[in-house]
Amino acid sequence: MTDDIAIEIEGLGKAYAEGGNPLKAFLTALRGNPGRKSFWALRDVTRHIPRRTSIGIIGRNGSGKSTLLQLICGTLTPSEGRIATHGKIAAMLELGAGFDPDFTGRENVFLTASVYGLSDEEIRRRFPAIEAFADIGAYIDRPVAEYSSGMYARLAFAVCAHVDADILVVDEILGVGDSGFQQKCQRFMRDFRERGTLVFVSHDANAVLSACEEAIWLNRGRVAAEGAADEVLSLYMDADAREDYDVSLADRALATPAPERRLPLDLRLGDRNRIAVSAFNTACARHGFGTAQISDCFFSDGSGSPLSEMHGGQVVTLHVRASVTRDLSSPIVGFMFRNSAGQNLFGDNTFLTYRKRATTVPAGADFEARLEFQMPYLVPGTYTLAPSIISGTQSAHVPVNWLEDAIILTVSGTTPAPRHGKVGVTMHHFAARRASAEAEDPRAQPLTA
């Protein structure tokens, strides 16, 4: 069994005496006194992590993430349960751990790599690659005490990347590097997971999604959820937005979904505002940086089949499908509806839904966004739809792929709609009330001449 398992964790827990010195707590116990109350930083964690698996550990500060990593690396001993690792571990648990501040960077490379079991000859042979990866220039021969936090991170990661580790453990250290260094480390970790086991802690949801296939969400020292990285991160970000950290996968599975709310038709017009819908125009004009390409766009009635005709007042779903050519961070998918004069009539996007759980879509992946809304009533004429993908936020973003005239819509009908303005909205109620009837049901007091 262990041939396929890199890390075995069974009933793992770690306790500390609250606010006490460990030696004092030990002497107190010898005298027969109960001592201080134990604080459990981690408890009841069980997980077998297969080889060549990348797993992210997520959770709020104080949830037990770093404790779990230290137990995996052997720098802490468990209070209960057991943990076993199979293979060489390279770990970055804290900035500059293992470095002597009075030694130069070069000397620390030899010192740290030798701790990982490399001979002096092996280190000399690999040193040019380590130096190039760290990319700190002449500082390689300066004392580490003079380094910035970014240079610490560069050198520490460079050593870990070249010691032939079977298990790589990384705890938040990438947050101190510049964007170019972070991207280099992300590329290395993606390559590493093809041959080794990656355990990665980060508060950056995009970094976890980019580097990890699976995730464990720790909440107050216990496992709140585990499974596919995107699913666990979605649960965690939802709970984070609500400041509710008592949600688990079991809670979500048992939750009763809210009843679907379908908006009514405008009783004055019904479905007489007919709209013919063209097929997706693959030759339409495009602009943007091209990190992703919109490959298809169509309307459906919720069944997933493209509509060739719909009507004002109908609830429809706009499907936007795309292929990603390079890693796409924080994508926002939206659309703009325009009339024949090019005026923007209405539009929306996915930003508000996903602002608390930003994701990264990896290169080579396909994805689909679905935006459901009630089609307004429109004056007869020709309209166009412009779907788009941007990256970032609504206030600070870059255009990725923006299409013009991707779908042509032709509105006709026996009843012109709307009577005033360019777009008609569904009205739910038309009765008015007298000012003296404020406390009564407004529907019971229609205004009369």
Coordinates of C-alpha atoms in Angstrom, one line a residue:
M1 CA 0.0 0.0 0.0
T2 CA 2.8 2.4 0.9
D3 CA 4.3 2.1 -2.5
D4 CA 1.6 4.4 -3.8
I5 CA 1.2 6.6 -0.7
A6 CA 3.5 9.5 0.0
I7 CA 2.0 10.7 3.3
E8 CA -0.1 8.6 5.8
I9 CA -2.1 10.6 8.3
E10 CA -4.4 8.8 10.8
G11 CA -6.3 10.5 13.6
L12 CA -3.6 13.2 13.8
G13 CA -3.8 15.8 16.6
K14 CA -1.5 18.3 18.3
A15 CA -2.2 19.9 21.6
Y16 CA -0.5 22.7 23.6
A17 CA -0.9 23.9 27.2
E18 CA -2.8 27.2 26.9
G19 CA -0.5 30.1 27.7
G20 CA 2.1 27.9 29.5
N21 CA 5.8 27.2 29.2
P22 CA 6.2 23.5 28.1
L23 CA 8.9 22.8 30.8
K24 CA 6.7 24.5 33.5
A25 CA 3.7 22.4 32.4
F26 CA 5.8 19.2 32.6
L27 CA 7.1 20.0 36.1
T28 CA 3.6 20.9 37.2
A29 CA 2.3 17.5 36.0
L30 CA 5.1 15.8 37.9
R31 CA 3.9 17.4 41.1
G32 CA 0.5 15.8 40.6
N33 CA -1.3 19.1 39.7
P34 CA -3.6 19.0 36.7
G35 CA -1.8 21.9 35.0
R36 CA -3.2 24.2 32.4
K37 CA -6.0 23.3 30.0
S38 CA -4.9 21.9 26.7
F39 CA -5.5 23.8 23.5
W40 CA -5.9 21.6 20.4
A41 CA -4.3 23.3 17.4
L42 CA -5.2 20.2 15.2
R43 CA -7.4 17.2 15.8
D44 CA -8.9 14.2 14.1
V45 CA -7.1 14.6 10.7
T46 CA -7.0 11.5 8.6
R47 CA -5.8 11.5 5.0
H48 CA -3.6 9.2 2.8
I49 CA -2.0 11.4 0.2
P50 CA -0.9 9.4 -2.9
R51 CA 2.3 10.0 -4.7
R52 CA 2.2 12.6 -7.6
T53 CA -0.7 14.4 -5.9
S54 CA -0.9 18.1 -5.4
I55 CA -2.9 19.2 -2.4
G56 CA -3.6 22.6 -1.0
I57 CA -4.3 23.3 2.6
I58 CA -6.6 26.3 3.1
G59 CA -8.3 28.0 6.0
R60 CA -8.2 31.1 8.2
N61 CA -5.2 32.1 10.3
G62 CA -5.0 29.9 13.3
S63 CA -6.9 27.1 11.7
G64 CA -4.0 24.6 12.0
K65 CA -2.5 24.8 8.5
S66 CA 1.1 25.4 9.6
T67 CA 0.8 22.9 12.5
L68 CA -0.2 20.2 10.0
L69 CA 2.8 21.1 7.7
Q70 CA 5.3 21.0 10.6
L71 CA 3.9 17.6 11.6
I72 CA 4.4 16.4 8.1
C73 CA 8.0 17.6 8.0
G74 CA 8.8 16.1 11.4
T75 CA 9.6 19.4 13.2
L76 CA 6.7 18.8 15.6
T77 CA 5.6 15.5 17.2
P78 CA 1.9 14.6 17.3
S79 CA -0.1 14.5 20.6
E80 CA -2.3 11.8 19.2
G81 CA -2.6 9.7 16.0
R82 CA 0.2 8.9 13.6
I83 CA 1.9 10.3 10.6
A84 CA 4.3 8.6 8.2
T85 CA 6.1 10.0 5.1
H86 CA 7.7 8.0 2.3
G87 CA 10.5 9.9 0.5
K88 CA 12.7 12.9 0.8
I89 CA 10.9 16.1 2.0
A90 CA 12.0 19.6 0.9
A91 CA 10.2 22.2 3.0
M92 CA 9.8 25.9 3.1
L93 CA 7.9 26.5 6.3
E94 CA 9.2 29.9 7.2
L95 CA 11.3 32.5 5.5
G96 CA 15.0 31.7 5.6
A97 CA 14.6 28.6 7.8
G98 CA 17.9 26.8 7.8
F99 CA 19.9 29.7 6.6
D100 CA 22.7 31.2 8.7
P101 CA 22.4 35.0 8.5
D102 CA 26.2 35.4 8.8
F103 CA 26.9 33.1 5.8
T104 CA 26.7 34.3 2.2
G105 CA 24.0 33.0 -0.1
R106 CA 26.6 30.7 -1.7
E107 CA 27.6 29.2 1.6
N108 CA 24.0 28.7 2.7
V109 CA 23.3 26.9 -0.6
F110 CA 26.0 24.3 0.3
L111 CA 24.9 24.2 3.9
T112 CA 21.2 23.7 3.2
A113 CA 21.6 21.3 0.2
S114 CA 24.0 19.1 2.3
V115 CA 21.2 18.8 4.9
Y116 CA 19.0 17.4 2.2
G117 CA 21.6 14.7 1.5
L118 CA 23.5 16.1 -1.5
S119 CA 27.3 15.7 -1.6
D120 CA 29.7 18.6 -2.2
E121 CA 30.3 17.4 -5.7
E122 CA 26.5 17.2 -6.5
I123 CA 26.0 20.7 -5.0
R124 CA 28.8 22.2 -7.1
R125 CA 27.4 20.6 -10.2
R126 CA 23.9 22.0 -9.5
F127 CA 25.0 25.4 -8.2
P128 CA 24.7 27.2 -11.6
A129 CA 21.1 26.1 -11.9
I130 CA 20.3 27.1 -8.3
E131 CA 22.0 30.5 -8.9
A132 CA 20.1 31.1 -12.1
F133 CA 16.7 30.1 -10.5
A134 CA 17.3 32.4 -7.5
D135 CA 18.4 35.3 -9.8
I136 CA 19.7 37.5 -7.0
G137 CA 22.8 38.6 -8.9
A138 CA 25.9 39.6 -6.9
Y139 CA 24.0 39.1 -3.6
I140 CA 24.7 35.4 -3.9
D141 CA 28.1 36.3 -2.3
R142 CA 26.7 38.7 0.3
P143 CA 25.7 37.7 3.8
V144 CA 22.1 36.5 4.0
A145 CA 21.5 39.0 6.8
E146 CA 21.6 41.7 4.1
Y147 CA 18.8 40.1 2.0
S148 CA 15.3 41.4 1.5
S149 CA 12.4 39.0 2.2
G150 CA 12.1 38.5 -1.6
M151 CA 15.7 37.4 -1.9
Y152 CA 15.3 35.0 1.0
A153 CA 12.3 33.4 -0.8
R154 CA 14.2 33.2 -4.1
L155 CA 17.2 31.5 -2.6
A156 CA 15.1 29.1 -0.4
F157 CA 12.9 28.0 -3.3
A158 CA 15.9 27.7 -5.6
V159 CA 17.6 25.2 -3.2
C160 CA 14.4 23.2 -2.7
A161 CA 13.8 23.0 -6.4
H162 CA 17.2 21.3 -7.0
V163 CA 17.6 18.6 -4.2
D164 CA 15.6 15.8 -5.9
A165 CA 12.8 15.9 -3.3
D166 CA 9.9 13.4 -3.4
I167 CA 7.6 15.6 -1.3
L168 CA 7.6 19.5 -1.6
V169 CA 6.0 21.4 1.3
V170 CA 5.4 25.1 0.8
D171 CA 3.9 27.5 3.4
E172 CA 2.9 31.0 2.1
I173 CA 6.5 31.9 1.2
L174 CA 5.6 32.7 -2.4
G175 CA 3.6 35.8 -1.2
V176 CA 6.8 37.8 -0.6
G177 CA 8.3 37.4 -4.1
D178 CA 7.6 39.6 -7.1
S179 CA 5.1 38.5 -9.8
G180 CA 7.9 37.2 -12.1
F181 CA 9.3 35.0 -9.4
Q182 CA 5.9 33.8 -8.3
Q183 CA 5.1 32.7 -11.9
K184 CA 8.5 30.9 -12.1
C185 CA 7.6 29.0 -8.8
Q186 CA 4.1 28.2 -10.1
R187 CA 5.6 26.7 -13.3
F188 CA 8.1 24.7 -11.2
M189 CA 5.3 23.3 -8.9
R190 CA 3.2 22.4 -11.9
D191 CA 6.1 20.4 -13.4
F192 CA 7.0 19.0 -10.0
R193 CA 3.6 17.5 -9.4
E194 CA 4.1 15.2 -12.4
R195 CA 6.8 13.4 -10.5
G196 CA 6.4 14.3 -6.8
T197 CA 3.9 15.1 -4.1
L198 CA 3.1 18.8 -3.4
V199 CA 1.6 20.1 -0.2
F200 CA 0.9 23.8 -0.5
V201 CA -0.5 26.4 1.9
S202 CA -1.7 29.7 0.6
H203 CA -4.5 32.3 1.2
D204 CA -4.4 33.0 -2.5
A205 CA -7.3 31.0 -4.1
N206 CA -5.9 31.5 -7.6
A207 CA -2.5 30.1 -6.5
V208 CA -4.1 27.0 -5.0
L209 CA -6.2 26.4 -8.0
S210 CA -3.3 26.8 -10.3
A211 CA -1.0 24.5 -8.4
C212 CA -3.3 21.9 -6.8
E213 CA -5.7 19.3 -7.9
E214 CA -7.1 18.6 -4.4
A215 CA -7.6 20.7 -1.2
I216 CA -8.3 20.3 2.5
W217 CA -10.1 23.1 4.3
L218 CA -9.2 23.3 8.0
N219 CA -11.5 25.2 10.4
R220 CA -10.4 25.5 14.0
G221 CA -8.1 22.6 13.8
R222 CA -10.5 20.2 12.1
V223 CA -11.2 19.2 8.6
A224 CA -14.2 21.1 7.3
A225 CA -14.1 19.9 3.8
E226 CA -11.8 18.0 1.4
G227 CA -11.9 16.9 -2.2
A228 CA -11.4 18.6 -5.6
A229 CA -9.6 21.9 -5.2
D230 CA -12.3 24.0 -7.0
E231 CA -15.2 22.5 -5.0
V232 CA -13.4 22.9 -1.6
L233 CA -12.3 26.5 -2.4
S234 CA -15.9 27.3 -3.5
L235 CA -17.2 26.2 -0.1
Y236 CA -14.5 28.0 1.8
M237 CA -15.0 31.3 -0.1
D238 CA -18.7 31.1 0.4
A239 CA -18.3 30.6 4.1
D240 CA -15.7 33.4 4.2
A241 CA -18.1 35.8 2.6
R242 CA -20.8 34.9 5.2
E243 CA -18.2 34.8 8.0
D244 CA -19.7 31.4 8.7
Y245 CA -17.0 28.8 9.3
D246 CA -19.4 26.0 10.4
V247 CA -20.2 24.9 6.9
S248 CA -19.0 21.4 5.7
L249 CA -19.5 19.3 2.6
A250 CA -22.1 17.3 4.6
D251 CA -24.0 20.5 5.5
R252 CA -24.0 21.6 1.9
A253 CA -25.3 18.2 0.7
L254 CA -28.2 18.3 3.2
A255 CA -29.1 21.9 2.6
T256 CA -32.5 22.5 1.0
P257 CA -32.1 24.6 -2.2
A258 CA -34.1 27.7 -2.5
P259 CA -37.1 27.3 -4.8
E260 CA -36.5 28.5 -8.3
R261 CA -38.2 31.8 -9.0
R262 CA -39.5 32.3 -12.5
L263 CA -40.5 35.8 -13.4
P264 CA -43.9 36.3 -15.0
L265 CA -44.7 37.6 -18.4
D266 CA -46.2 41.1 -18.8
L267 CA -49.9 40.3 -19.1
R268 CA -50.4 43.1 -21.5
L269 CA -48.0 41.6 -24.1
G270 CA -47.5 38.0 -23.3
D271 CA -45.2 36.3 -25.8
R272 CA -46.1 38.5 -28.8
N273 CA -42.7 40.3 -28.8
R274 CA -41.0 37.7 -31.0
I275 CA -37.2 37.7 -31.4
A276 CA -35.4 35.7 -34.1
V277 CA -31.9 34.7 -33.0
S278 CA -29.0 34.0 -35.4
A279 CA -26.3 31.4 -35.0
F280 CA -23.0 32.4 -33.5
N281 CA -20.9 34.5 -36.0
T282 CA -17.5 32.9 -35.8
A283 CA -16.1 35.6 -38.1
C284 CA -17.1 38.5 -36.0
A285 CA -14.6 41.2 -35.0
R286 CA -12.6 40.5 -31.8
H287 CA -10.1 42.4 -29.6
G288 CA -8.3 41.8 -26.4
F289 CA -5.0 40.1 -25.2
G290 CA -6.2 36.6 -26.3
T291 CA -5.4 34.7 -23.1
A292 CA -8.8 33.0 -23.9
Q293 CA -10.9 32.8 -27.0
I294 CA -14.7 32.7 -27.0
S295 CA -15.6 29.6 -29.1
D296 CA -19.4 29.7 -29.0
C297 CA -22.2 31.8 -27.8
F298 CA -25.9 31.1 -27.8
F299 CA -29.3 31.4 -25.9
S300 CA -31.2 28.6 -24.5
D301 CA -34.4 28.2 -22.5
G302 CA -32.5 26.3 -19.7
S303 CA -32.4 23.0 -21.5
G304 CA -29.0 23.7 -23.0
S305 CA -30.2 23.5 -26.6
P306 CA -29.7 26.7 -28.7
L307 CA -32.8 28.8 -29.4
S308 CA -33.5 30.1 -32.9
E309 CA -36.4 32.1 -31.6
M310 CA -37.5 33.6 -28.2
H311 CA -39.8 36.4 -27.1
G312 CA -39.8 39.4 -24.8
G313 CA -40.5 38.5 -21.2
Q314 CA -39.0 35.0 -21.6
V315 CA -36.4 33.8 -19.1
V316 CA -33.4 32.7 -21.1
T317 CA -29.9 31.6 -20.5
L318 CA -26.9 33.1 -22.4
H319 CA -24.1 30.5 -22.8
V320 CA -20.6 31.7 -23.4
R321 CA -18.0 29.0 -24.1
A322 CA -14.3 29.7 -24.2
S323 CA -10.9 27.9 -24.6
V324 CA -8.0 29.1 -22.5
T325 CA -4.6 29.4 -24.2
R326 CA -2.6 30.7 -21.1
D327 CA -3.5 30.6 -17.4
L328 CA -6.4 33.0 -16.9
S329 CA -6.7 34.7 -13.5
S330 CA -10.0 36.1 -12.1
P331 CA -12.0 35.8 -15.3
I332 CA -15.2 37.9 -15.6
V333 CA -17.6 36.8 -18.4
G334 CA -20.3 39.3 -19.5
F335 CA -22.3 40.7 -22.4
M336 CA -23.6 44.0 -23.8
F337 CA -26.9 44.2 -25.8
R338 CA -27.0 47.0 -28.4
N339 CA -29.5 48.4 -30.9
S340 CA -28.9 49.0 -34.6
A341 CA -27.5 52.5 -33.8
G342 CA -24.8 50.9 -31.6
Q343 CA -26.3 52.2 -28.4
N344 CA -25.7 50.1 -25.3
L345 CA -29.1 49.0 -24.0
F346 CA -28.3 46.6 -21.1
G347 CA -25.7 44.1 -20.0
D348 CA -24.2 42.3 -17.0
N349 CA -21.4 40.0 -16.0
T350 CA -20.3 37.4 -13.5
F351 CA -18.1 39.6 -11.3
L352 CA -20.4 40.0 -8.3
T353 CA -21.1 36.3 -8.1
Y354 CA -17.5 35.3 -8.0
R355 CA -15.8 38.3 -6.4
K356 CA -15.2 36.3 -3.1
R357 CA -14.0 33.2 -4.8
A358 CA -11.8 34.2 -7.6
T359 CA -10.5 31.4 -9.7
T360 CA -7.7 30.6 -12.2
V361 CA -8.5 28.6 -15.3
P362 CA -5.4 26.7 -16.4
A363 CA -4.0 26.8 -20.0
G364 CA -5.6 24.2 -22.2
A365 CA -8.9 24.1 -20.4
D366 CA -12.3 24.9 -21.8
F367 CA -15.1 26.5 -19.7
E368 CA -18.6 27.8 -20.1
A369 CA -20.4 30.7 -18.3
R370 CA -24.2 30.8 -18.1
L371 CA -26.0 34.0 -17.4
E372 CA -29.8 33.7 -16.8
F373 CA -32.1 36.7 -17.1
Q374 CA -35.5 37.8 -18.3
M375 CA -35.4 39.2 -21.8
P376 CA -36.8 42.7 -21.9
Y377 CA -39.6 43.7 -24.4
L378 CA -38.0 45.4 -27.4
V379 CA -39.1 47.8 -30.1
P380 CA -39.2 45.9 -33.5
G381 CA -35.8 46.1 -35.2
T382 CA -32.3 44.6 -35.3
Y383 CA -30.1 44.2 -32.3
T384 CA -26.6 42.7 -31.6
L385 CA -25.0 40.9 -28.7
A386 CA -21.4 41.5 -27.7
P387 CA -20.1 38.8 -25.3
S388 CA -16.8 39.4 -23.5
I389 CA -14.2 38.0 -21.1
I390 CA -12.0 40.3 -19.0
S391 CA -9.5 39.5 -16.2
G392 CA -9.4 41.3 -12.9
T393 CA -12.2 43.3 -11.4
Q394 CA -14.8 45.6 -12.8
S395 CA -12.8 48.7 -11.8
A396 CA -9.3 47.3 -12.7
H397 CA -9.1 44.8 -15.5
V398 CA -7.6 43.9 -18.9
P399 CA -9.7 42.8 -21.9
V400 CA -9.1 39.2 -22.8
N401 CA -11.5 38.5 -25.6
W402 CA -14.3 40.9 -26.6
L403 CA -16.5 40.1 -29.6
E404 CA -18.7 42.5 -31.6
D405 CA -21.9 41.5 -33.3
A406 CA -21.5 37.8 -32.3
I407 CA -25.3 37.2 -32.4
I408 CA -27.9 39.1 -34.5
L409 CA -31.4 39.4 -33.0
T410 CA -34.4 40.5 -35.1
V411 CA -37.5 41.7 -33.2
S412 CA -40.9 41.6 -34.6
G413 CA -44.5 41.2 -33.3
T414 CA -48.1 42.2 -33.8
T415 CA -47.9 44.5 -30.8
P416 CA -45.1 47.2 -30.7
A417 CA -43.3 47.1 -27.4
P418 CA -42.3 49.0 -25.5
R419 CA -44.6 52.0 -26.1
H420 CA -42.1 54.5 -24.5
G421 CA -38.3 54.3 -24.6
K422 CA -36.1 51.6 -26.2
V423 CA -36.5 48.8 -23.7
G424 CA -39.6 47.5 -21.9
V425 CA -39.4 45.8 -18.5
T426 CA -41.9 43.4 -17.0
M427 CA -44.3 45.1 -14.6
H428 CA -45.7 43.0 -11.7
H429 CA -48.5 45.2 -10.4
F430 CA -50.3 48.3 -11.7
A431 CA -52.7 49.3 -8.9
A432 CA -52.1 52.5 -7.0
R433 CA -53.3 53.5 -3.5
R434 CA -54.6 56.6 -1.7
A435 CA -52.2 58.3 0.6
S436 CA -54.6 57.7 3.5
A437 CA -54.4 53.9 3.1
E438 CA -50.6 53.6 3.8
A439 CA -51.1 50.9 6.4
E440 CA -53.4 48.8 4.2
D441 CA -52.6 46.4 1.4
P442 CA -51.9 48.6 -1.6
R443 CA -53.7 46.1 -3.9
A444 CA -56.9 46.7 -2.0
Q445 CA -57.1 50.4 -2.6
P446 CA -57.0 51.1 -6.3
L447 CA -56.8 54.8 -7.2
T448 CA -60.0 56.1 -8.8
A449 CA -61.0 59.3 -10.6

